Coordinates of C-alpha atoms in Angstrom, one line a residue:
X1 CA -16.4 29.3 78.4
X2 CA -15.6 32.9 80.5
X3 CA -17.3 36.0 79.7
X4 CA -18.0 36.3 76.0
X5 CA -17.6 39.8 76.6
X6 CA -13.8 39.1 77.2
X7 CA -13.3 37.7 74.6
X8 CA -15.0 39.8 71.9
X9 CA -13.2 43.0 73.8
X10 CA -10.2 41.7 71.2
X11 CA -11.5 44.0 68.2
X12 CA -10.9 47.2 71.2
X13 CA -7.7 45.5 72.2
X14 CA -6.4 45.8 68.9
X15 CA -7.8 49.6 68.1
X16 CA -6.1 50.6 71.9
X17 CA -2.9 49.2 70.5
X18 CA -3.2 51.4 67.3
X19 CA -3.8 54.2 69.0
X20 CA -0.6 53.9 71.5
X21 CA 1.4 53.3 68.5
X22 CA 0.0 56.1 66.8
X23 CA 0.6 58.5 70.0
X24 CA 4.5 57.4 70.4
X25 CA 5.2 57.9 66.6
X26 CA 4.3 62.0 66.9
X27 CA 7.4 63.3 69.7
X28 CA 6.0 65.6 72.5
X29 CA 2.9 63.6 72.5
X30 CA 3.7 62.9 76.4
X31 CA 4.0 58.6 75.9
X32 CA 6.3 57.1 78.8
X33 CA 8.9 54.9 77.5
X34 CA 11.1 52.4 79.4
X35 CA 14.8 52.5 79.0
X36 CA 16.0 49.1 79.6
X37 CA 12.9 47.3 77.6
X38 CA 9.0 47.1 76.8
X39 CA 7.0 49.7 79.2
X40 CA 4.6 48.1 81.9
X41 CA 1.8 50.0 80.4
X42 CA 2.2 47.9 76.8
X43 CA 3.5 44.7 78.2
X44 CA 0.4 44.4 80.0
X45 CA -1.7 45.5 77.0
X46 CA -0.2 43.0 74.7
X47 CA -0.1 40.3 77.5
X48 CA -4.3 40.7 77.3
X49 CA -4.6 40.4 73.7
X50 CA -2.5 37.4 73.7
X51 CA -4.0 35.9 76.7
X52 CA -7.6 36.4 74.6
X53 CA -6.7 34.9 71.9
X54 CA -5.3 32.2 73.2
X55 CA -8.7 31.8 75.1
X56 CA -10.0 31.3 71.9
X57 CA -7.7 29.0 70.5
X58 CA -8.1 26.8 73.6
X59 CA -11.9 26.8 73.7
X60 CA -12.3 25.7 70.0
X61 CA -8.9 23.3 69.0
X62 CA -10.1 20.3 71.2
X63 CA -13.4 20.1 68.4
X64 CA -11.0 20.1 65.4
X65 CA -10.0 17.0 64.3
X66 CA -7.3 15.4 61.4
X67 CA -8.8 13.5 58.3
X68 CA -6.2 11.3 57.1
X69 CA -7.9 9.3 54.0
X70 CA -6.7 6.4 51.7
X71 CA -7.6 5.9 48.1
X72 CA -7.1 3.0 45.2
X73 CA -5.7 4.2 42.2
X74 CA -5.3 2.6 38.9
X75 CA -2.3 4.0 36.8
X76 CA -1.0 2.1 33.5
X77 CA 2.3 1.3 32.7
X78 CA 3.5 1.6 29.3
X79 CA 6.9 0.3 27.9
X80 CA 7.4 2.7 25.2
X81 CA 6.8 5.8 27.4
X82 CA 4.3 8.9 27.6
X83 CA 4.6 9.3 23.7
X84 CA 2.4 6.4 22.6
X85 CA -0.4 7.9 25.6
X86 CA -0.3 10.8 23.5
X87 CA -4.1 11.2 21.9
X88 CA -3.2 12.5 18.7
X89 CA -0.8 9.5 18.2
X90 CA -3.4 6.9 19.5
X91 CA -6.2 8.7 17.0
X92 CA -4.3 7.4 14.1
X93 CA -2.9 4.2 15.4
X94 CA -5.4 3.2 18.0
X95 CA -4.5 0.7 20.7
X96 CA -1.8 -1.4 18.8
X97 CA 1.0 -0.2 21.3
X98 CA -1.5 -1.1 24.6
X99 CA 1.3 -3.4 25.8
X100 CA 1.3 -2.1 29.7
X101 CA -0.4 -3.4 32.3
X102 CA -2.5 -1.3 34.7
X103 CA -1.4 -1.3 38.3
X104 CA -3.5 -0.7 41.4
X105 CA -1.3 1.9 43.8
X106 CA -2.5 3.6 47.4
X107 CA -2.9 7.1 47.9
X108 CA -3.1 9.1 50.7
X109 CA -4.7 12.5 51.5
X110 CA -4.6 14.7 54.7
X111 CA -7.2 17.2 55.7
X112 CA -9.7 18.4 58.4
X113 CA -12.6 18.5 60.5
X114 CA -14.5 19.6 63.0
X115 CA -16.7 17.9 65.8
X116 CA -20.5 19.3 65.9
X117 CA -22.1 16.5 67.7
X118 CA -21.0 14.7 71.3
X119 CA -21.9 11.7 69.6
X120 CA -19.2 11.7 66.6
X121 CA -20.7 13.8 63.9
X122 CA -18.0 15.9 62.0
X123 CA -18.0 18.0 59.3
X124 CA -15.6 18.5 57.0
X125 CA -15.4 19.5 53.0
X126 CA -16.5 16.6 50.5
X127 CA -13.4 16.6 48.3
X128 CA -11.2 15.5 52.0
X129 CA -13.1 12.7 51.7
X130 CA -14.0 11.6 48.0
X131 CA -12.9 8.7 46.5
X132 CA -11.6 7.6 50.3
X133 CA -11.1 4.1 50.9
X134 CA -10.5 4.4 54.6
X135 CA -11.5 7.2 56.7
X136 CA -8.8 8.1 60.0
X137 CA -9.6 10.9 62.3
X138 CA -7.2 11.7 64.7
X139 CA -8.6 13.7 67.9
X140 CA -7.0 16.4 69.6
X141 CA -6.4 14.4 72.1
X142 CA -4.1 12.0 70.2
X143 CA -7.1 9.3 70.2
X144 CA -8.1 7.5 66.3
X145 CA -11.0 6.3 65.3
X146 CA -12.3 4.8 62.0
X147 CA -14.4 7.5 60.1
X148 CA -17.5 6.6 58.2
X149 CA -19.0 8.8 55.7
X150 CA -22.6 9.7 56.4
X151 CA -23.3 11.6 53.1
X152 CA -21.6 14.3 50.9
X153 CA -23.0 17.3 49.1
X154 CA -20.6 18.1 45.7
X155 CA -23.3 21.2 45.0
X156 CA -21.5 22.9 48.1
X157 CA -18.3 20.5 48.6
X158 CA -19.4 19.9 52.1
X159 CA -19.5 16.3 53.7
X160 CA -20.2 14.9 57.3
X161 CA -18.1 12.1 58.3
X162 CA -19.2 10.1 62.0
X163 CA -16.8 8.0 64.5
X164 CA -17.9 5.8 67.1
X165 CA -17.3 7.4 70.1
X166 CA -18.9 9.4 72.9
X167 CA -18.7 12.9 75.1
X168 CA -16.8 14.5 72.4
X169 CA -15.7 18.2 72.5
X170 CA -18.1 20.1 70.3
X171 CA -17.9 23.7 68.5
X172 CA -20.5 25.9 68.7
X173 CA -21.9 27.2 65.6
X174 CA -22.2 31.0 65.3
X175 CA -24.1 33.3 63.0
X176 CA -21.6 33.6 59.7
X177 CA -24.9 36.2 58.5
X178 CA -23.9 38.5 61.1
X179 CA -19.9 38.9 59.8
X180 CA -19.2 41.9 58.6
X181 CA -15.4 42.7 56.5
X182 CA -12.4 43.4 59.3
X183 CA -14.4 41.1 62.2
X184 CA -11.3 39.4 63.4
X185 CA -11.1 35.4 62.6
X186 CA -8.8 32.5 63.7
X187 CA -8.3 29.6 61.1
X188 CA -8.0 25.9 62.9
X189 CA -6.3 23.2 61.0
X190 CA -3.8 20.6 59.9
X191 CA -1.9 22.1 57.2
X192 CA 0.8 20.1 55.6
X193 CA -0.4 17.8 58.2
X194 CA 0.9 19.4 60.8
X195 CA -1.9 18.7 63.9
X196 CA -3.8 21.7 65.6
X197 CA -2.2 24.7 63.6
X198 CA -3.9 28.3 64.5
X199 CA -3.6 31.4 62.1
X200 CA -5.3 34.9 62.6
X201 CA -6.5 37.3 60.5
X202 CA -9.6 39.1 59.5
X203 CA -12.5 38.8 57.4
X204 CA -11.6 40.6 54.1
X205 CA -14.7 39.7 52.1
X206 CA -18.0 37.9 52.5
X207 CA -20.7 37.1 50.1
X208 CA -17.7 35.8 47.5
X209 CA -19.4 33.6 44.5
X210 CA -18.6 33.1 41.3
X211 CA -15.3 31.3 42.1
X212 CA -15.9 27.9 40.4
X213 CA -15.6 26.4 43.3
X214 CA -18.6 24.7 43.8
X215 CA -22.4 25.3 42.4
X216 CA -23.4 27.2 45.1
X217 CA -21.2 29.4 46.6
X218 CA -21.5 32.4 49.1
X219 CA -17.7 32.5 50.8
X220 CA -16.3 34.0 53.3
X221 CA -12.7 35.5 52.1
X222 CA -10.1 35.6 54.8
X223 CA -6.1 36.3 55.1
X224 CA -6.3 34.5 58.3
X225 CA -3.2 31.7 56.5
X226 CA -4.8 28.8 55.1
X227 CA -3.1 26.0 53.4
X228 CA -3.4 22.8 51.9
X229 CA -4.4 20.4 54.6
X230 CA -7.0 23.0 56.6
X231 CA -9.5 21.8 53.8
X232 CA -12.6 21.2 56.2
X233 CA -10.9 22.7 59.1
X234 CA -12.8 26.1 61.4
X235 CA -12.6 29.3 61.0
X236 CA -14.3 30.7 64.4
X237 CA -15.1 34.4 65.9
X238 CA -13.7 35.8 68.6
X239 CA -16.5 33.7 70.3
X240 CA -15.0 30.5 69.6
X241 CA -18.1 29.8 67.7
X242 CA -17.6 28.1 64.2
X243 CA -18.4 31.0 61.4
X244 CA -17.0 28.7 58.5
X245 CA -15.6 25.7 57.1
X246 CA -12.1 26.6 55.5
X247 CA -12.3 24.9 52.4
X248 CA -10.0 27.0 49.2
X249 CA -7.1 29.0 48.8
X250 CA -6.7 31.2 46.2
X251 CA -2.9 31.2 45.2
X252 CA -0.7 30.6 42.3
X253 CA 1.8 28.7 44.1
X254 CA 0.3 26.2 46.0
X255 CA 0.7 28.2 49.2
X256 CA -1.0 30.8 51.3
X257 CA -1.3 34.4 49.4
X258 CA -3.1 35.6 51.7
X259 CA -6.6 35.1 50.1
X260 CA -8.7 32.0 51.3
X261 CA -12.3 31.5 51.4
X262 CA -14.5 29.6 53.8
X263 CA -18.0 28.6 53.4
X264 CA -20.6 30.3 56.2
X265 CA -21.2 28.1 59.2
X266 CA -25.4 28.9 58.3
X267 CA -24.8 27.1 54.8
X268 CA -22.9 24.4 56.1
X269 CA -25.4 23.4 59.1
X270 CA -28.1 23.5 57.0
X271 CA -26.3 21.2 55.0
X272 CA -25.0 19.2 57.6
X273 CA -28.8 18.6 58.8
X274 CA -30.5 17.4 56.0
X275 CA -27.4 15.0 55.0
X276 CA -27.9 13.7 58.7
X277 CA -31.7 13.5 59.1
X278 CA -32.2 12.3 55.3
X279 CA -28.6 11.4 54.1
X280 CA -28.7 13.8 51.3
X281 CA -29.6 17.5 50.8
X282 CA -33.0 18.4 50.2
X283 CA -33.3 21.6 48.8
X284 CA -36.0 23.9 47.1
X285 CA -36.3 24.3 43.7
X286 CA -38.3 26.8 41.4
X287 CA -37.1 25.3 38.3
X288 CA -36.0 28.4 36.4
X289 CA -32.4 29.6 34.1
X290 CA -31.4 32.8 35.3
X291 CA -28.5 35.2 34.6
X292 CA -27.4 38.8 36.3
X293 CA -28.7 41.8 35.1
X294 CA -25.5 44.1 33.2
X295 CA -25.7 47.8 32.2
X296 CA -26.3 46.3 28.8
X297 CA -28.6 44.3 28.8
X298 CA -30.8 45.9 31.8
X299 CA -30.8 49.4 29.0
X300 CA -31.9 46.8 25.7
X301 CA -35.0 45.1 28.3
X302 CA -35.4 48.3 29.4
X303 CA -35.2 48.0 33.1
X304 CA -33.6 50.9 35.6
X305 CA -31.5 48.6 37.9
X306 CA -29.4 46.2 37.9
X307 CA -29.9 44.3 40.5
X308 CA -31.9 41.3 40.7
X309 CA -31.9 37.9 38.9
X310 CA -33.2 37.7 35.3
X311 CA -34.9 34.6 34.0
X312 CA -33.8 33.1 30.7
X313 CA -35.7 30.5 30.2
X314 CA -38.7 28.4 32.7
X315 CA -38.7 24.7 33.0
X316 CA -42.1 23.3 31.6
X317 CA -43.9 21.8 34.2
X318 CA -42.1 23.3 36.9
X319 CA -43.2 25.2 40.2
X320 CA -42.5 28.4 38.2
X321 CA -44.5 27.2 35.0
X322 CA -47.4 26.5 37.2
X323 CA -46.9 30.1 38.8
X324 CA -46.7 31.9 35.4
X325 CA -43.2 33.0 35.5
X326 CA -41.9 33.9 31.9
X327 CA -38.7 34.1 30.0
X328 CA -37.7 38.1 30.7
X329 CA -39.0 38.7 34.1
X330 CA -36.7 40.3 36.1
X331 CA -36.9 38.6 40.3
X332 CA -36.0 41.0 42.5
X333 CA -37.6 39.5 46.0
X334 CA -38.5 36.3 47.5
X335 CA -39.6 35.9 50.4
X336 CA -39.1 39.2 52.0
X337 CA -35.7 38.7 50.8
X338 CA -34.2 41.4 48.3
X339 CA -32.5 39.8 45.3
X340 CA -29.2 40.9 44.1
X341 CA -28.3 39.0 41.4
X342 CA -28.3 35.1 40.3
X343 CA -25.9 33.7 42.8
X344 CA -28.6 35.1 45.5
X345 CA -31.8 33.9 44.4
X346 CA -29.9 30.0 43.7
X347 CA -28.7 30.4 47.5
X348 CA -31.8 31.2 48.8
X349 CA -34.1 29.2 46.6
X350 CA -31.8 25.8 47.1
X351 CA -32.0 26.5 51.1
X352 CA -35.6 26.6 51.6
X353 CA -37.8 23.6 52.3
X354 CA -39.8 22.1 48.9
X355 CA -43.4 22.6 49.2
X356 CA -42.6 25.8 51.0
X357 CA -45.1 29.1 49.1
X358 CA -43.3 32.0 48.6
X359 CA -43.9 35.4 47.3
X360 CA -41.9 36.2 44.6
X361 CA -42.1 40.1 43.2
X362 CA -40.6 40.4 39.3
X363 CA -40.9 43.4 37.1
X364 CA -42.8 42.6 33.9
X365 CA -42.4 45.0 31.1
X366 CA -41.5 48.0 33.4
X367 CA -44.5 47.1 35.6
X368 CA -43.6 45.4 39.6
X369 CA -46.2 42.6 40.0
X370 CA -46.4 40.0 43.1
X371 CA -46.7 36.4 42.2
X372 CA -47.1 33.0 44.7
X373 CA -45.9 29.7 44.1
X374 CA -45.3 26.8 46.3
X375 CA -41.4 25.7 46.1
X376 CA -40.5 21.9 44.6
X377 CA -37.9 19.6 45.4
X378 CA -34.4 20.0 43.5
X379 CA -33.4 16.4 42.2
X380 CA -30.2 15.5 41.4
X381 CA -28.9 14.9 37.5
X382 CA -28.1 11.3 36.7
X383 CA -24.5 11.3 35.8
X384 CA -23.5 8.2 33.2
X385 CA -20.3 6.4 34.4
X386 CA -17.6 6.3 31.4
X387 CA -16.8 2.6 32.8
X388 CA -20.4 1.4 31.5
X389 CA -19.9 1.1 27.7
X390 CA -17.5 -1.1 25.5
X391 CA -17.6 0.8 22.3
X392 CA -16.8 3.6 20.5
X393 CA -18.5 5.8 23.4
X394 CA -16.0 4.5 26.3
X395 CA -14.7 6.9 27.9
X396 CA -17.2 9.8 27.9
X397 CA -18.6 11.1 30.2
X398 CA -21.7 13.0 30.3
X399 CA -24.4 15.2 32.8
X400 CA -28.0 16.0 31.9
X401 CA -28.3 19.5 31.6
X402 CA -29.3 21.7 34.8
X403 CA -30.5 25.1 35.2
X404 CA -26.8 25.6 36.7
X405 CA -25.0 23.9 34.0
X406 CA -27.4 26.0 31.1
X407 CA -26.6 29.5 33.2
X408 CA -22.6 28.7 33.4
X409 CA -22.4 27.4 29.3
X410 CA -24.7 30.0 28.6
X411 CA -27.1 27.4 26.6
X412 CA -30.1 29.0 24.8
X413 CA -33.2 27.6 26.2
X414 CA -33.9 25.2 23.0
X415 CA -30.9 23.2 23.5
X416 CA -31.7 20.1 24.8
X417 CA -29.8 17.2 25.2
X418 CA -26.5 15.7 27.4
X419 CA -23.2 17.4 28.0
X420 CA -19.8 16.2 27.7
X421 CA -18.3 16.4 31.2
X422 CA -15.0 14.5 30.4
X423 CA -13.4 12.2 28.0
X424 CA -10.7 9.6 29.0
X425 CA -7.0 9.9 27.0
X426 CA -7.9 5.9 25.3
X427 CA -11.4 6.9 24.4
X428 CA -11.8 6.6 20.5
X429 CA -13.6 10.2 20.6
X430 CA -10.6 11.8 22.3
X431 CA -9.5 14.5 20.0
X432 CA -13.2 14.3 18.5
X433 CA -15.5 15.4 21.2
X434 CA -14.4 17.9 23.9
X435 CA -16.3 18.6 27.4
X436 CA -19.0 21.1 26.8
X437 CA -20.1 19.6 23.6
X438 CA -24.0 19.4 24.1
X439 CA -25.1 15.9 22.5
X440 CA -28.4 16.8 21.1
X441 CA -28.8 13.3 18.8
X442 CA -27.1 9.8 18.8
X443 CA -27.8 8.3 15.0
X444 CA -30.6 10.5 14.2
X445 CA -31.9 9.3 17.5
X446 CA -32.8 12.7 19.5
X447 CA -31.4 12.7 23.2
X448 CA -33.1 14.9 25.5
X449 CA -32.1 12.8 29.0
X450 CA -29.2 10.5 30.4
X451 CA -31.6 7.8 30.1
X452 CA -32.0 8.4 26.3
X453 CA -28.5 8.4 25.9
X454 CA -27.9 5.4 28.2
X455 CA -30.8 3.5 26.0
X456 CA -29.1 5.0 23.0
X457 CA -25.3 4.3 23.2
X458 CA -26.2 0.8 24.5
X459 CA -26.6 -0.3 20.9
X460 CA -23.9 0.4 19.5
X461 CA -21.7 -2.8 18.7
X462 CA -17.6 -2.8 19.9
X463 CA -17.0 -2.2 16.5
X464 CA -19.6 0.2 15.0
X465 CA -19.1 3.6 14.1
X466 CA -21.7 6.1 15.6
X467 CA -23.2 9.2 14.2
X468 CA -23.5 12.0 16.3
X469 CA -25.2 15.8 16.4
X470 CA -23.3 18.1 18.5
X471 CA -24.1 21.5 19.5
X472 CA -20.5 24.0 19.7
X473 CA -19.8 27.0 19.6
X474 CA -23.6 28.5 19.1
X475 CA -24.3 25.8 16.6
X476 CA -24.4 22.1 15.7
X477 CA -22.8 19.6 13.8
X478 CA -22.6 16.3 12.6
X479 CA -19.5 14.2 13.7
X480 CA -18.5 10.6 12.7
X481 CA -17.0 8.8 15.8
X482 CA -15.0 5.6 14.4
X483 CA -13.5 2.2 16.3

C-alpha cells in the first residue's frame, strides 16, 4: 500500500474542490478560467482525487469475492389453481382437493464476500448463504472454488464461508468505532451479479438499530449505492481497510434509495473469530429483559434521564439473579462503558467473554449504587422443526422465549411458555393460531420449554383434536384445534 497519508488526504481533496467551486460562483473573485476547456489548475485537482480513489479501489477489490449459491426447493402443484391453497377454503374442506404433486426445483442466489485470511477464510452475510446447497466463489481473478460453510450467526446475519486455496489477497480490517457521519466510504460488490462493482459515498449514520434486521444490530448507514447482490460485500475507508460488511438496503423499490446499512467491521471480526476458533458465537450473557427509558415512563419511576437500559424482568438463576439485580433498576454503565439505551447494553453484554466480572452501576430508587457480577454464557433457543409432527400441530412452528423475543413482543415477565414463529398454509391451525401467539398450555399440560412442548405435542394421535391455552393480545385463551 503507498502512503496512507495519500490516501486519507481524499476528505481535503474534496473540501479544496468545494472551495474552488465556491470562489468561481461569486464574479471578481480573481479564479482563472480556460477558454477552450477545463483549467490546468482543476484538471490536475480532479485528476488526484480520481487517481486516490482509484488507489483505493485497487488496493481492496482483489479481496472481494462473488458468492453464487444453489438451493432445493419444494413447490406443489395443484390442478385446480391457487383457490383451493387458499386457507380459509382448506379450513372448511380440509385436504380433499390435495391432488398435486410436490416438485423439487433449483434455485439460485448471487451475493458477496470478502477474503480475511490468506488461507481462504471469507466472510460474508448468513442469509447469502442459508439454505445453500452448493457454495461457488468466484475470485477477482476469475479463479472458482467450492465454498464450505464454516458456521453462521442469524443473531447478527453474519457467516464465514472457507475455500481451499492459498496466498489469497486479504482486506485489512479497520476500526468501524472510530467512523464518524460524512467520513467518505467506498461500497465493493457484485450487484445484480455484476463482478467487482465500486460505489462512493459517505457515512450518513452509525450506531443505527432497531431496524429488524437482525437481533443485534449497530449499523453503519451509508448512500455509498448498494444493491441487491453486494449482500456480504466491503465497505472500506479511505484506507482500504474493511469498516463494514454491506448487508441491507432500505428502499421501497427493490433498488438503491440511497440508504443502506452495513454492519461495523469490530462486530463482524469478533464474530468471525469465535465462529472460526469454536464454530459458533460465544457470547456473554447477564440474563436480564430490558426496555429504553421514555419521557413517560422515566417521570412515573421517577428517574431524571433518559438514558440507560431499564430492566423488566431478571432471569431466576441467572448471573444477574446471583448479583441482585431487580425488576426496575435502571443500568446505566458496564464496564466503564456508558449505557444509552437497550440496543447498547445487548451489544456490549453479547460481545464480552462469559465468565468475564463486570461492574455494572444502576440507579435504585433515585439512589446510583455499584454492583459486580461475573458474565455467563448466552445459549441458543431450541427451535422445533414444523416437519417433526404428523398431527393436528404440523405445520407450526415455534421458539422458546428469549429475553430478545420478551423485549420485542413486549411480554410481561409471568408469561411463560413457547411462541408461534410460523404456521404453514396446509397446517390444520392455519387461520387458528397466528405467529406471536404465546402457548402457555397444551391439554391442560403447562409448557414452559421447547422440550415440554416437543414431549407434549408428541402425543397427540393423527386424528385427535388438541386443546390449547394461548396468550393474545394481553390475555389468554382457550382454543380447540381440530383434524
Amino acid at each position: 500500500m503507498k502512503n496512507a497519508a495519500k490516501i486519507t488526504g481524499v476528505l481535503k481533496i474534496t473540501l479544496a474542490l468545494l472551495l474552488t467551486a465556491a470562489i468561481a460562483a461569486f464574479p471578481g473573485s480573481g479564479a482563472v478560467f480556460a477558454k477552450d476547456g477545463v483549467s490546468k489548475e482543476s484538471s490536475q485537482l480532479l485528476g488526484r482525487l480520481s487517481d486516490a480513489l482509484a488507489e483505493v479501489a485497487e488496493v481492496a477489490r482483489p479481496a472481494i469475492v462473488n458468492i453464487s449459491t444453489t438451493s432445493t426447493v419444494t413447490m406443489e402443484d395443484n390442478p385446480f389453481g391457487d383457490m383451493f391453497n387458499d386457507p380459509f377454503f382448506r379450513h372448511f374442506f380440509g385436504d380433499q382437493f390435495d391432488h398435486g404433486q410436490k416438485r423439487k426445483y433449483k434455485s439460485s442466489a448471487l451475493g458477496s464476500g470478502v477474503i480475511v485470511s490468506h488461507d481462504g477464510y471469507i466472510l460474508t452475510n448468513n442469509h447469502v448463504i442459508k439454505g445453500a446447497d452448493e457454495i461457488k466463489v468466484i475470485l477477482y481473478d476469475k479463479r472458482e472454488f467450492k465454498g464450505k460453510v464454516v458456521g453462521a450467526d442469524p443473531r447478527t446475519d453474519l457467516a464465514v464461508v472457507r475455500i481451499q486455496a492459498k496466498d489469497l489477497p486479504v482486506v485489512k480490517f479497520g476500526d468501524s468505532a472510530k467512523l464518524k457521519t460524512g467520513d467518505v466510504v467506498l461500497a465493493i460488490g457484485n450487484p445484480f451479479g455484476l463482478n467487482q462493482t465500486i460505489t462512493m459515498g459517505i457515512v450518513s449514520a452509525v450506531g443505527r438499530s432497531n431496524i429488524g434486521l437482525a437481533d443485534f444490530e449497530d449499523f453503519i448507514q451509508t448512500d455509498a449505492a448498494i444493491n441487491p447482490g453486494n449482500s456480504g460485500g466491503a465497505l472500506v475507508n479511505t484506507n482500504a481497510e474493511l469498516v463494514g460488511i454491506n448487508t441491507a438496503i432500505f428502499s421501497t423499490s427493490g433498488g438503491y434509495m440511497g440508504i443502506g446499512f452495513a454492519i461495523p467491521s469490530d462486530m463482524a471480526k469478533s464474530v468471525m473469530d469465535s465462529i472460526i476458533k469454536h464454530g459458533k458465537v460465544i457470547r456473554g450473557w447477564m440474563g436480564v429483559s430490558i426496555q429504553n427509558l421514555t419521557e413517560e415512563l422515566a417521570k412515573s419511576l421517577g428517574f431524571k434521564q433518559t438514558e440507560g437500559a431499564l430492566i423488566s424482568g431478571v432471569e431466576k438463576g441467572s448471573p444477574a439473579d446471583k448479583a441482585g439485580l431487580k425488576r426496575g433498576d435502571l443500568i446505566t454503565m458496564v464496564a466503564g462503558k456508558n449505557i444509552a439505551d437497550a440496543t447498547t447494553l445487548r451489544n456490549l453484554v453479547s460481545s464480552t467473554a462469559p465468565g468475564t466480572k463486570v461492574d455494572v452501576r444502576i440507579i435504585r430508587e433515585g439512589k446510583e449504587q455499584t454492583i459486580t457480577m461475573t458474565l455467563g454464557e448466552y445459549k441458543e433457543k431450541k427451535v422445533v422443526k414444523k416437519s417433526e409432527y404428523s398431527n393436528v400441530m404440523k405445520g407450526v412452528t415455534i421458539e422458546e422465549i428469549t429475553p430478545t423475543i420478551q423485549d420485542k413482543m413486549n411480554l410481561p415477565e409471568n408469561v411463560g411458555g413457547v411462541v408461534i414463529t410460523g404456521i404453514a398454509s396446509n397446517s390444520p391451525a392455519q387461520g387458528l393460531l397466528q405467529p406471536g401467539d404465546v402457548i402457555q398450555e397444551v391439554n391442560r399440560q403447562t409448557i414452559q420449554s421447547a422440550q415440554d412442548y416437543d414431549q407434549a405435542i408428541s402425543k397427540i394421535a393423527e386424528k385427535d383434536s388438541v386443546l390449547l391455552l394461548i396468550y393474545r393480545d394481553g390475555g389468554s385463551i382457550y382454543l380447540t384445534i381440530k383434524p
